[in-house]
XYZ file of N, CA and C in Angstrom:
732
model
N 87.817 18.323 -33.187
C 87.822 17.471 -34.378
C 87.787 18.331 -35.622
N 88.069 17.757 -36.865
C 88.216 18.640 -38.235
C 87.328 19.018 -38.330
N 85.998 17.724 -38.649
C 84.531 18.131 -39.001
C 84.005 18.984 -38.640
N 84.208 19.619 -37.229
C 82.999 20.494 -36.245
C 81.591 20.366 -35.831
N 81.673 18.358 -36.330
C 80.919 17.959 -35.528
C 81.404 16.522 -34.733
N 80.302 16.370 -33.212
C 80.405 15.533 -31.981
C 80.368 16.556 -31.361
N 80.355 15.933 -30.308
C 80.381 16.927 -28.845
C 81.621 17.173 -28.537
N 81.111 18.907 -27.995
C 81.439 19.703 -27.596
C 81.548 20.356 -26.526
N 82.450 21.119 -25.792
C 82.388 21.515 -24.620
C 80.926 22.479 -24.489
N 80.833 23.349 -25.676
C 80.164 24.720 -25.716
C 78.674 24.814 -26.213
N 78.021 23.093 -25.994
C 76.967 22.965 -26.183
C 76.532 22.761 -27.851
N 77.082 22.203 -28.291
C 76.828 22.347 -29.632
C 76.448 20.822 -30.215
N 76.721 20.986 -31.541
C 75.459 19.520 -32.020
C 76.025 18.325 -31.424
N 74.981 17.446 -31.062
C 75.425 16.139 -30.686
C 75.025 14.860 -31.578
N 75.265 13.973 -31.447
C 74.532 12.766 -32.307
C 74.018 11.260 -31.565
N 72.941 11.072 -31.313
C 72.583 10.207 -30.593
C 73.163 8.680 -30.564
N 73.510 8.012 -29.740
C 74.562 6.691 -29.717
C 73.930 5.864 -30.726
N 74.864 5.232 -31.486
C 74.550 4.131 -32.312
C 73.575 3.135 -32.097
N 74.073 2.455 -30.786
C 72.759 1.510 -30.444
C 71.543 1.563 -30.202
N 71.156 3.244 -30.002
C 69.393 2.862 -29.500
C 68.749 2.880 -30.587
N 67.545 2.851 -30.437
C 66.649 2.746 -31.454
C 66.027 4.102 -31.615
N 65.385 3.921 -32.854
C 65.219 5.855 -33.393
C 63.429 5.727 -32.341
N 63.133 6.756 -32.471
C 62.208 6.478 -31.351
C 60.348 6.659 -32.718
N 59.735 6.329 -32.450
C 58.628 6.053 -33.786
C 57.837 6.957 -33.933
N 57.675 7.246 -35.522
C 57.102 8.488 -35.948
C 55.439 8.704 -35.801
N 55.140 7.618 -35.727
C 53.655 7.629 -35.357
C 53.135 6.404 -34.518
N 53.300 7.115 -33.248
C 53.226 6.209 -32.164
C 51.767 5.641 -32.188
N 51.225 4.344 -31.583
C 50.459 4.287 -31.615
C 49.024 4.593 -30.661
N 48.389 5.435 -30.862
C 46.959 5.742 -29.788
C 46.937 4.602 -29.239
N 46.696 5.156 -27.753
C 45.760 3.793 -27.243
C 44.389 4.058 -27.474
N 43.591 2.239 -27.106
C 42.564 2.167 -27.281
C 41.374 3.028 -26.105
N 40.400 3.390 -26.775
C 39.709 4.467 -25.840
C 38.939 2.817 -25.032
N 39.172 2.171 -24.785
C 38.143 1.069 -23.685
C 39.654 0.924 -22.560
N 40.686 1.497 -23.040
C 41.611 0.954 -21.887
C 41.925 3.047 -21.011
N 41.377 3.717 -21.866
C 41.659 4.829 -21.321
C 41.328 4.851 -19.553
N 41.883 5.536 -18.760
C 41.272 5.918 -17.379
C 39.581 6.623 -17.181
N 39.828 7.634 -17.775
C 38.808 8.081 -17.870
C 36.955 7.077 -18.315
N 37.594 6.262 -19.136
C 36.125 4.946 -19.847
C 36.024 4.570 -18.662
N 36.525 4.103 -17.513
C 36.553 3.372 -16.942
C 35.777 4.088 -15.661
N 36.229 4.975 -15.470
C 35.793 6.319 -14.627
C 34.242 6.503 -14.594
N 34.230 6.520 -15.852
C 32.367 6.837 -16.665
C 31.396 5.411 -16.138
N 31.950 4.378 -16.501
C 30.911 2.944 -16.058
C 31.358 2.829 -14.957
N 31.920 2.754 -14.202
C 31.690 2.721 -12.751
C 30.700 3.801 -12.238
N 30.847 4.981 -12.498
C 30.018 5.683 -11.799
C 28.043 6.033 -12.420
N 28.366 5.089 -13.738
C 27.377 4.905 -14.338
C 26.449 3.626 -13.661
N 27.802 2.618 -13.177
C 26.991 1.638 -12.528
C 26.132 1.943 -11.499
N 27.143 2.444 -10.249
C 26.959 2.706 -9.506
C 25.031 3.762 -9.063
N 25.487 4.778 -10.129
C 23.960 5.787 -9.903
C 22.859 4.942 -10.412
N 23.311 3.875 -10.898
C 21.629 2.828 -11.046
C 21.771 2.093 -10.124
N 22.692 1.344 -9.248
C 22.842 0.808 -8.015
C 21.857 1.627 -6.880
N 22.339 2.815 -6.927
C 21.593 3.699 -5.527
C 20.499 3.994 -5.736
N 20.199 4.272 -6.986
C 18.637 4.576 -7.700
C 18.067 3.296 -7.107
N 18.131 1.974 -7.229
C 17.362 0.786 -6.877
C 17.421 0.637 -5.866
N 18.670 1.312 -5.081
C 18.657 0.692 -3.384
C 17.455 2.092 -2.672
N 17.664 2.565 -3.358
C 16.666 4.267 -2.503
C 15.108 3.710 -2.969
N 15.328 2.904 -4.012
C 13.537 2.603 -3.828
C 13.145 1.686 -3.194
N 14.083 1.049 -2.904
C 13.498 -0.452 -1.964
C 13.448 -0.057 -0.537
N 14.360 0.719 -0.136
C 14.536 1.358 0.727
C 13.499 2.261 1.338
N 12.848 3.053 0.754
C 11.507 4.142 0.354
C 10.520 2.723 0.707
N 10.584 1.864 0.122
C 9.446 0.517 -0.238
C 9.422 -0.187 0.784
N 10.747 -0.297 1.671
C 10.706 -1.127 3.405
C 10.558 -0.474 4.281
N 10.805 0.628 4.608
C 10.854 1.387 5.310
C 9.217 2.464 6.170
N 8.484 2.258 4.812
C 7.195 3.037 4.919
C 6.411 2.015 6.125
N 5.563 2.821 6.809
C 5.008 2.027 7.452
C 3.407 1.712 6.693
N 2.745 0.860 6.868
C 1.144 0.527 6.083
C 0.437 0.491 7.089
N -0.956 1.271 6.838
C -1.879 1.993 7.646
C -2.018 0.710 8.109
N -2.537 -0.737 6.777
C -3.444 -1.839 7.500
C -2.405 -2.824 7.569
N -3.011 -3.857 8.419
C -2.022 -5.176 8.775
C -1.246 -5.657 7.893
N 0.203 -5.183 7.964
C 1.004 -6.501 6.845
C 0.327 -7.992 6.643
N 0.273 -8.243 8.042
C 0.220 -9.645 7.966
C -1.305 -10.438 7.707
N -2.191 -9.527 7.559
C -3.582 -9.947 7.057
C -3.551 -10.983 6.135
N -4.161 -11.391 5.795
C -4.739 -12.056 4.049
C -5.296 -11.165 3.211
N -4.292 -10.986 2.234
C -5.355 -10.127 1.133
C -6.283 -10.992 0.527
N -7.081 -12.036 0.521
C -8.226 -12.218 0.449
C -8.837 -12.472 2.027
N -9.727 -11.330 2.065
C -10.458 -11.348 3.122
C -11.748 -11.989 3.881
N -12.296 -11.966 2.245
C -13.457 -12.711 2.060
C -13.970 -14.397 2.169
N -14.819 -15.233 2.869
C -14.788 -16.477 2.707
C -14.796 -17.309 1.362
N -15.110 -16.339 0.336
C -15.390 -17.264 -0.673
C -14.232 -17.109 -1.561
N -13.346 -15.849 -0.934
C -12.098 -15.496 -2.089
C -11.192 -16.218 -1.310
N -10.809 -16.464 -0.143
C -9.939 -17.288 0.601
C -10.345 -18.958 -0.093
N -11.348 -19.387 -0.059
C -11.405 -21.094 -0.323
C -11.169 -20.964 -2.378
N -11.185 -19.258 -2.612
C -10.844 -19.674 -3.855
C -9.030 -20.013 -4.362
N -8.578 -18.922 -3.662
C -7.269 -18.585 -3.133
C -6.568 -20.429 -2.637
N -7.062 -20.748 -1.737
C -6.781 -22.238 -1.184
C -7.127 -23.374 -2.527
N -7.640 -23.450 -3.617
C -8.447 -24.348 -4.446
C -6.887 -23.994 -4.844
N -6.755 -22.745 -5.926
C -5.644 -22.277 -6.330
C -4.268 -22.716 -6.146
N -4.503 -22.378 -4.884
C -2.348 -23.021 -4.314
C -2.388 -23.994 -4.397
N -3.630 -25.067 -4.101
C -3.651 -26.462 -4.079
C -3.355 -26.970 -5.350
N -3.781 -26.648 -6.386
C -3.452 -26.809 -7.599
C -2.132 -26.275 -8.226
N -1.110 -25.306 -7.751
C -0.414 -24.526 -8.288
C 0.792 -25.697 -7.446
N 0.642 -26.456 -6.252
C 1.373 -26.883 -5.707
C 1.729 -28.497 -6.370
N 0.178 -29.069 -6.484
C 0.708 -29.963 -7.632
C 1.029 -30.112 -9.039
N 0.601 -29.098 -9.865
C 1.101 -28.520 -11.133
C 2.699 -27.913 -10.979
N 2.820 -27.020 -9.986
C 4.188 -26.743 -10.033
C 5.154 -27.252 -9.208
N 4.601 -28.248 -8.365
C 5.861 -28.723 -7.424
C 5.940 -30.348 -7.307
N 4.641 -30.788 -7.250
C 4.719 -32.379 -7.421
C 5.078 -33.205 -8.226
N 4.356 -32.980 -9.441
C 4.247 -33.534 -10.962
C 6.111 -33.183 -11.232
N 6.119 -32.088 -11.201
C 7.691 -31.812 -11.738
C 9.061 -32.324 -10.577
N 8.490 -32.452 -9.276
C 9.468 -33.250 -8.438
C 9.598 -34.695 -9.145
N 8.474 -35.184 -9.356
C 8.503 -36.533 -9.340
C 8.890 -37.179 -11.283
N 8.595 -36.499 -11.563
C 9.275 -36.358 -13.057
C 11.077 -36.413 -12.778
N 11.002 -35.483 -12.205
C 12.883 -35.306 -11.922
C 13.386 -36.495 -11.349
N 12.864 -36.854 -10.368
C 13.386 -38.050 -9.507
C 13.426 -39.745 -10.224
N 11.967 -39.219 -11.120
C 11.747 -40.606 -12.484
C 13.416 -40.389 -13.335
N 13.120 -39.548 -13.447
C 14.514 -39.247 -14.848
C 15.786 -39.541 -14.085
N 16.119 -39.046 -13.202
C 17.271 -39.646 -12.173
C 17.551 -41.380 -12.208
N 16.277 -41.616 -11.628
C 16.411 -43.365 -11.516
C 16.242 -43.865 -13.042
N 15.852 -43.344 -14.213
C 16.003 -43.923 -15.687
C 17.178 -43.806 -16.699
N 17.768 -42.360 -15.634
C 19.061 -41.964 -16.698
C 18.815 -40.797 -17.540
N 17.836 -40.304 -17.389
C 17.232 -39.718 -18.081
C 17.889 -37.770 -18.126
N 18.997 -38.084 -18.161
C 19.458 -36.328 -17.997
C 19.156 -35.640 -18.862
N 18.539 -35.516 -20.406
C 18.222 -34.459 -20.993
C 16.804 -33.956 -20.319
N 15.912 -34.868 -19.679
C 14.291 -34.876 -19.329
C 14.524 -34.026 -18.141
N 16.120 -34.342 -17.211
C 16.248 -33.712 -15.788
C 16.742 -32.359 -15.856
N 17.623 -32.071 -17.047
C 18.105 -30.441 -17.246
C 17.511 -30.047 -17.654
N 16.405 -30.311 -18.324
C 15.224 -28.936 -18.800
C 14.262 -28.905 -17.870
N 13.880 -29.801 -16.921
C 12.981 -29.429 -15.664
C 13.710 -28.808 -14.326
N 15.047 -28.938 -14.587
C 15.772 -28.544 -13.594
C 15.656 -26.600 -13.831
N 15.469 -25.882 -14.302
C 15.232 -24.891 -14.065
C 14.200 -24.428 -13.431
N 12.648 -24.956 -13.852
C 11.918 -24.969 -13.218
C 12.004 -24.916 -11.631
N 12.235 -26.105 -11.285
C 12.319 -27.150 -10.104
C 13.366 -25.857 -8.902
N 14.485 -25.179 -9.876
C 15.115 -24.592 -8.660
C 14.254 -22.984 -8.369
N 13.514 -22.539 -9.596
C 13.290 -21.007 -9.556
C 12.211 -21.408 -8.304
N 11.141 -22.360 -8.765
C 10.224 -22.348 -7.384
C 10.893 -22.851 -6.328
N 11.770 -23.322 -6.097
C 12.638 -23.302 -4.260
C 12.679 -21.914 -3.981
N 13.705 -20.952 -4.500
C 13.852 -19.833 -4.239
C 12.812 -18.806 -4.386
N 11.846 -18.915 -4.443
C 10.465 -17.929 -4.501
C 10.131 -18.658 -3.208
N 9.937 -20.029 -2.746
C 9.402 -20.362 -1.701
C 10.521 -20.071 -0.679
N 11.645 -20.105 -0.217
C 12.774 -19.747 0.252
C 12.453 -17.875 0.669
N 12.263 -17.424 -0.689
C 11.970 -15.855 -0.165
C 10.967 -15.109 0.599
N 10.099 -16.453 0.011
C 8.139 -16.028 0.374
C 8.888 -16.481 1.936
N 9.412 -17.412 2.012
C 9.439 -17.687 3.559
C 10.078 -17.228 5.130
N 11.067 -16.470 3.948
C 11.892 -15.215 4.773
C 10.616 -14.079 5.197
N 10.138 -13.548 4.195
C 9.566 -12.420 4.175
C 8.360 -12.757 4.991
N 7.616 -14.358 5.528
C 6.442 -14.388 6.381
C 7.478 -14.733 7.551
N 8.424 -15.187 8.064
C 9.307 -15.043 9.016
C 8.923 -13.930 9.622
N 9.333 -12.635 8.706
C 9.776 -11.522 9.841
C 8.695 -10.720 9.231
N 7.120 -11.007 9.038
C 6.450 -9.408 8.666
C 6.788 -8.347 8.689
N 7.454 -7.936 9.768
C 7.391 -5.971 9.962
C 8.891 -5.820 9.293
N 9.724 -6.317 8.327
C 10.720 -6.502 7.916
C 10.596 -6.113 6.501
N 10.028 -6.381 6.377
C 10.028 -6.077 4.685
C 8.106 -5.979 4.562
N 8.224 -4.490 3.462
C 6.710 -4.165 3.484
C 6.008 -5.370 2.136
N 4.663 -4.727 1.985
C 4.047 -5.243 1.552
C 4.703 -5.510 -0.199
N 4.727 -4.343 -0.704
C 5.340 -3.863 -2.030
C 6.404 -5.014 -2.461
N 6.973 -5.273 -1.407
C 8.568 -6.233 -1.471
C 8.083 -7.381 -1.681
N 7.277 -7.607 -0.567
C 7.007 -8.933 -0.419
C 6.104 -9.392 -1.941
N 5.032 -8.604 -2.230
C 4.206 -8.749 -3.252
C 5.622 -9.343 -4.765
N 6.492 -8.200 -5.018
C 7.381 -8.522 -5.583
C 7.809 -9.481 -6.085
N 8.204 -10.375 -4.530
C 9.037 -11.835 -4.817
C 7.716 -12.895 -5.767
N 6.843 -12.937 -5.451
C 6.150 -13.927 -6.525
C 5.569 -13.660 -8.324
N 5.532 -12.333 -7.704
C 5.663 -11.570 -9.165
C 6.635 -11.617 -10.031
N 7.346 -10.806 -9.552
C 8.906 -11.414 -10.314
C 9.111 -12.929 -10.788
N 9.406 -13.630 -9.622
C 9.210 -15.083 -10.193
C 8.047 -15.800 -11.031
N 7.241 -15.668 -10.724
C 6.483 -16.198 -11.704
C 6.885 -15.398 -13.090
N 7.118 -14.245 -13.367
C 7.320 -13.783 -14.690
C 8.401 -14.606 -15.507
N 9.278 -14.204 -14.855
C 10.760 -15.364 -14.444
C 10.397 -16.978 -15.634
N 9.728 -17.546 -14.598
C 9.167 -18.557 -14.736
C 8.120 -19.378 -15.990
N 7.636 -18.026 -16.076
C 7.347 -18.215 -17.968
C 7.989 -18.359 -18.658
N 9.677 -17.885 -19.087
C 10.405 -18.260 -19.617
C 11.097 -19.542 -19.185
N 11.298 -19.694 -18.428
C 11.639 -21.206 -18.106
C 10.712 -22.399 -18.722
N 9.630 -22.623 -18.007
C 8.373 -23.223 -18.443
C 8.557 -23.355 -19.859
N 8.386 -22.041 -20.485
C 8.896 -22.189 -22.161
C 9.443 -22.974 -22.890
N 10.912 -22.895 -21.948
C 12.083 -23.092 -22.636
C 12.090 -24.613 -21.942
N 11.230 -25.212 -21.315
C 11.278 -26.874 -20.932
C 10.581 -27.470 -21.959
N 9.634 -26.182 -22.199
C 8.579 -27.222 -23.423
C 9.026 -27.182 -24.627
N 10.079 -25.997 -25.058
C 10.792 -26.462 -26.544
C 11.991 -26.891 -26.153
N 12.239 -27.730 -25.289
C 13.362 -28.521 -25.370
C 12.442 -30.353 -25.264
N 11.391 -30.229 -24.170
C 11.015 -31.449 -24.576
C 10.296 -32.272 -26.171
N 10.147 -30.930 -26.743
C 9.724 -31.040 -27.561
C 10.673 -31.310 -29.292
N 11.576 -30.516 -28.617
C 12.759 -30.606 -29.687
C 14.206 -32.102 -29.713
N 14.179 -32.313 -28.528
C 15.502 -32.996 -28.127
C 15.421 -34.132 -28.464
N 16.349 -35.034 -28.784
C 16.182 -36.573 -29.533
C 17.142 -37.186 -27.955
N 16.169 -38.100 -27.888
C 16.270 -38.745 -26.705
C 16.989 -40.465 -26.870
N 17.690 -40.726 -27.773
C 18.039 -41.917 -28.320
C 18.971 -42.878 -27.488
N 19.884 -41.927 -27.017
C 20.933 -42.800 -25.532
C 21.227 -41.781 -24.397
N 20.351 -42.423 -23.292
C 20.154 -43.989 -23.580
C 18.753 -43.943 -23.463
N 17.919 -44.693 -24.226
C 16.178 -44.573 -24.907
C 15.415 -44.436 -23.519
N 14.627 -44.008 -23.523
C 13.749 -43.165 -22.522
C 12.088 -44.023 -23.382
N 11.643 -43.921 -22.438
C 10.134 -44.805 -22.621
C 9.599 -43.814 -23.197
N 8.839 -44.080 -24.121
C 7.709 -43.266 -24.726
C 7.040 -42.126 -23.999
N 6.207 -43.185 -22.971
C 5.363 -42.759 -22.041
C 6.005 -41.454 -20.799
N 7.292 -41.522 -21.105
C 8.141 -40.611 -20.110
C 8.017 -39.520 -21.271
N 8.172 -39.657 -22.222
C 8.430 -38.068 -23.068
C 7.323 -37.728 -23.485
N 6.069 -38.041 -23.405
C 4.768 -38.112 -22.969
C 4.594 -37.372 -21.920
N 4.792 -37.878 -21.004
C 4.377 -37.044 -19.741
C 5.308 -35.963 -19.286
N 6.779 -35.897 -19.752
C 7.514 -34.804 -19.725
C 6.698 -33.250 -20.653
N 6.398 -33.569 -21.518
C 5.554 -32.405 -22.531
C 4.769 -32.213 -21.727
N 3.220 -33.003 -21.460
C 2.199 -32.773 -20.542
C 2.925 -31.667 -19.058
N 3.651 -32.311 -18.329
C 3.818 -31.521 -17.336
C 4.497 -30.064 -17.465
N 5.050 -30.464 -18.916
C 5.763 -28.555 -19.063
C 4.399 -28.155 -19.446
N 3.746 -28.400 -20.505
C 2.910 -27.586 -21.001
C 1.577 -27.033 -19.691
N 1.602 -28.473 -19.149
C 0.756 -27.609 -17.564
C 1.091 -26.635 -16.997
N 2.115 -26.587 -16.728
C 3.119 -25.496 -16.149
C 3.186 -24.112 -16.847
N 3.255 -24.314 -17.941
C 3.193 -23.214 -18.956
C 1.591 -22.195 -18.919
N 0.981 -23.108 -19.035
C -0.877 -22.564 -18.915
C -0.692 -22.035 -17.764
N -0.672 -23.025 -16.383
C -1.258 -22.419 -15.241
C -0.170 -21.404 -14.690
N 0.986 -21.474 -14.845
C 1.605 -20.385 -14.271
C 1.406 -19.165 -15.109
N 0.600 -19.315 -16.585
C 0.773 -18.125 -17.357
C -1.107 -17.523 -16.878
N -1.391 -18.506 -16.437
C -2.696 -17.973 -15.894
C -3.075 -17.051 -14.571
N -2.019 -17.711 -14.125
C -1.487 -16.834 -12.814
C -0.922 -15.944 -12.351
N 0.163 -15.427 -13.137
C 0.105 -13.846 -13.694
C -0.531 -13.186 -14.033
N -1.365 -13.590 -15.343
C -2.317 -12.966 -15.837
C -3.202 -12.874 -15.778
N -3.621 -13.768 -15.286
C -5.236 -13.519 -14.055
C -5.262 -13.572 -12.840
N -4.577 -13.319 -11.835
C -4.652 -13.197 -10.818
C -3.586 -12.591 -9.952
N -2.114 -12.983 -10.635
C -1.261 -12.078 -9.470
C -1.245 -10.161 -9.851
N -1.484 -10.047 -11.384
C -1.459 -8.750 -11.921
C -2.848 -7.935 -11.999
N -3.851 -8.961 -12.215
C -5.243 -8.010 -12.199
C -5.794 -7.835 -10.590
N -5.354 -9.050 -10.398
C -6.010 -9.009 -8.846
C -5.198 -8.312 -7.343
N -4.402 -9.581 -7.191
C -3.318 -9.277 -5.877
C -2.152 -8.269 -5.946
N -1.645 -7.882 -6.750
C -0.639 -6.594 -6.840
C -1.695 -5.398 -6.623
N -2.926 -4.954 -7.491
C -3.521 -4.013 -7.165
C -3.897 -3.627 -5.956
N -4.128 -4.816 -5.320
C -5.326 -4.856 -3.587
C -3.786 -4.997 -2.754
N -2.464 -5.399 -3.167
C -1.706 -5.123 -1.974
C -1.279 -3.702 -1.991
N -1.116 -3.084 -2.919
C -0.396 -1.610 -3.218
C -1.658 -0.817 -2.782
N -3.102 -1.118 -2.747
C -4.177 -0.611 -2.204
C -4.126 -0.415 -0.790
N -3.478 -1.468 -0.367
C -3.701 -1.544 1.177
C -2.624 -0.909 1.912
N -1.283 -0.856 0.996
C 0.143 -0.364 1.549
C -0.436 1.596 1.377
N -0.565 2.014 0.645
C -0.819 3.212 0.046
C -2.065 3.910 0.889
N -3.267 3.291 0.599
C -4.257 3.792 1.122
C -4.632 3.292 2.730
N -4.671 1.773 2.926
C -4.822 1.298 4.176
C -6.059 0.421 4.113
N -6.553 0.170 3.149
C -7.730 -0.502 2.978
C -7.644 -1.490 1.931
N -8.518 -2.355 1.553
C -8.536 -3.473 0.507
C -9.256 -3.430 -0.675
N -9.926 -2.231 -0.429
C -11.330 -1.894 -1.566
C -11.479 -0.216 -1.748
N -11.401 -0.779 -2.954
C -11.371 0.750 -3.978
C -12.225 1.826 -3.236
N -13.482 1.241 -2.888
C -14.510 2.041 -2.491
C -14.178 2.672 -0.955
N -13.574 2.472 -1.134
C -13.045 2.917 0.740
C -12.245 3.947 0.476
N -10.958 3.613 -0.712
C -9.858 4.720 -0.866
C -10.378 5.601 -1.330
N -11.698 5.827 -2.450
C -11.864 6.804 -2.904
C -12.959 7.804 -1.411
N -13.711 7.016 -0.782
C -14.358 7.874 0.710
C -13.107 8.165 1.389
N -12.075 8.009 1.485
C -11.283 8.548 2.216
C -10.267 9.901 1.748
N -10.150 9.575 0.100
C -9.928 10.587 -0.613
C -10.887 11.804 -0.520
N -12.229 11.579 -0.592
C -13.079 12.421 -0.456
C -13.114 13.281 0.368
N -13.196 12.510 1.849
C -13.167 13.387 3.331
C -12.246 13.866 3.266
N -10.615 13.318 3.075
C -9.896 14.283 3.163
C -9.958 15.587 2.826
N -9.961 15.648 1.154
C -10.626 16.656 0.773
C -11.714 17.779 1.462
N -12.799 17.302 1.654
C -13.815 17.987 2.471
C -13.064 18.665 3.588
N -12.308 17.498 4.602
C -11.910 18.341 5.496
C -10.651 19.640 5.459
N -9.818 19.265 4.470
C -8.641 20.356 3.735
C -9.625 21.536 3.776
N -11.144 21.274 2.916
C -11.609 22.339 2.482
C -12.559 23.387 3.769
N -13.029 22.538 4.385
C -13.566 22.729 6.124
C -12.081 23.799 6.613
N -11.019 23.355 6.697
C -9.975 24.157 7.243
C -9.623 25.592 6.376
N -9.920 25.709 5.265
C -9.355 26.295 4.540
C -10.623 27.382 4.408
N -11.788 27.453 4.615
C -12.976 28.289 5.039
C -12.853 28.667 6.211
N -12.647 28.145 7.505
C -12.370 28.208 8.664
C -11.022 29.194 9.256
């Protein structure tokens, strides 16, 4: 050609075809949440807190306990009929009163009164559901675990409880009208619930029964005064060997 330019046999300038498109001067980054690598990082981030929790439960079922799983940690006659006063009360505060509330609100229509007790109502199935697995099979799951499931739940369960009593307390109940006396006794039974399950954590499953089961898994006994004579002798005898 005249110009001395197009292509050429001898390698020389070319000009890219009319139709494509010029290709873009500042392409755009991708986003670093779609990179390979982000993705790489939380999985294996998940994961090492996954195994971290499974190696302690694991460590936690697995141990064997000097004294009887299946004992009563109250041993005593007067801490057992206190223990029994207790559930007896914890059973109609937390399972009767609030069954029968639910089943009222059912037959009245009453669904705002039934979805805020309905949390309640299912967390204690599944604590009793677990408690009941775990007395199923004693030598299955240790003490630590088992102690766990009511602990947990009841903690659980304070927020629930809570959150029934500022909803009965907050919610306008207008259609379709609900008896007085029902939103009356809806408050009463959260706020029962609220006290005694917050009493029960805090006085008794945390000061009392978590200490004396981790006492008994750990050391083998139920009373302080035992773990520390046994701490002792050990000692003595380490020290007997170690003169010897």
């Amino acid at each position: 050609m005249s110009g001395g330019v197009g292509p050429t046999a001898g390698g020389g300038i070319t000009l890219a075809p009319m139709g494509a498109p010029p290709p873009p001067l500042h392409p755009t980054p991708p986003s670093p949440t779609a990179s390979p690598h982000h993705h790489r990082y939380r999985f294996s981030t998940r994961h090492v807190i996954a195994l971290g929790t499974a190696a302690v439960l694991a460590f936690s079922t697995t141990r064997q306990a000097k004294a009887n799983p299946a004992a009563p940690v109250a041993s005593a006659p007067a801490d057992r009929l206190r223990v029994a006063v207790h559930m007896a009360v914890g059973f109609v505060v937390g399972a009767a009163l609030p069954a029968l509330y639910i089943l009222d609100g059912l037959r009245a229509g009453d669904t705002a009164g039934v979805a805020a007790a309905a949390p309640h109502a299912f967390l204690l199935s599944a604590q009793v559901f677990f408690e009941g697995i775990a007395a199923a099979w004693p030598g299955t799951f240790s003490l630590p675990v088992a102690a766990a499931v009511p602990v947990m739940c009841n903690a659980r369960r304070m927020f629930t409880a809570s959150e029934w009593l500022r909803e009965e307390l907050l919610q306008e109940r207008g259609d379709p009208p609900v008896a007085p006396w029902r939103v009356a006794a809806g408050r009463a039974v959260a706020a029962a619930n609220l006290a005694f399950w917050g009493f029960n954590l805090l006085g008794f499953l945390l000061p009392f029964y978590l200490p004396k089961v981790l006492r008994r898994y750990y050391l083998g006994t139920d009373r302080e005064e035992d773990g520390e004579d046994q701490t002792r002798a050990a000692a003595n005898e380490g020290e007997g060997k170690k003169d010897s």
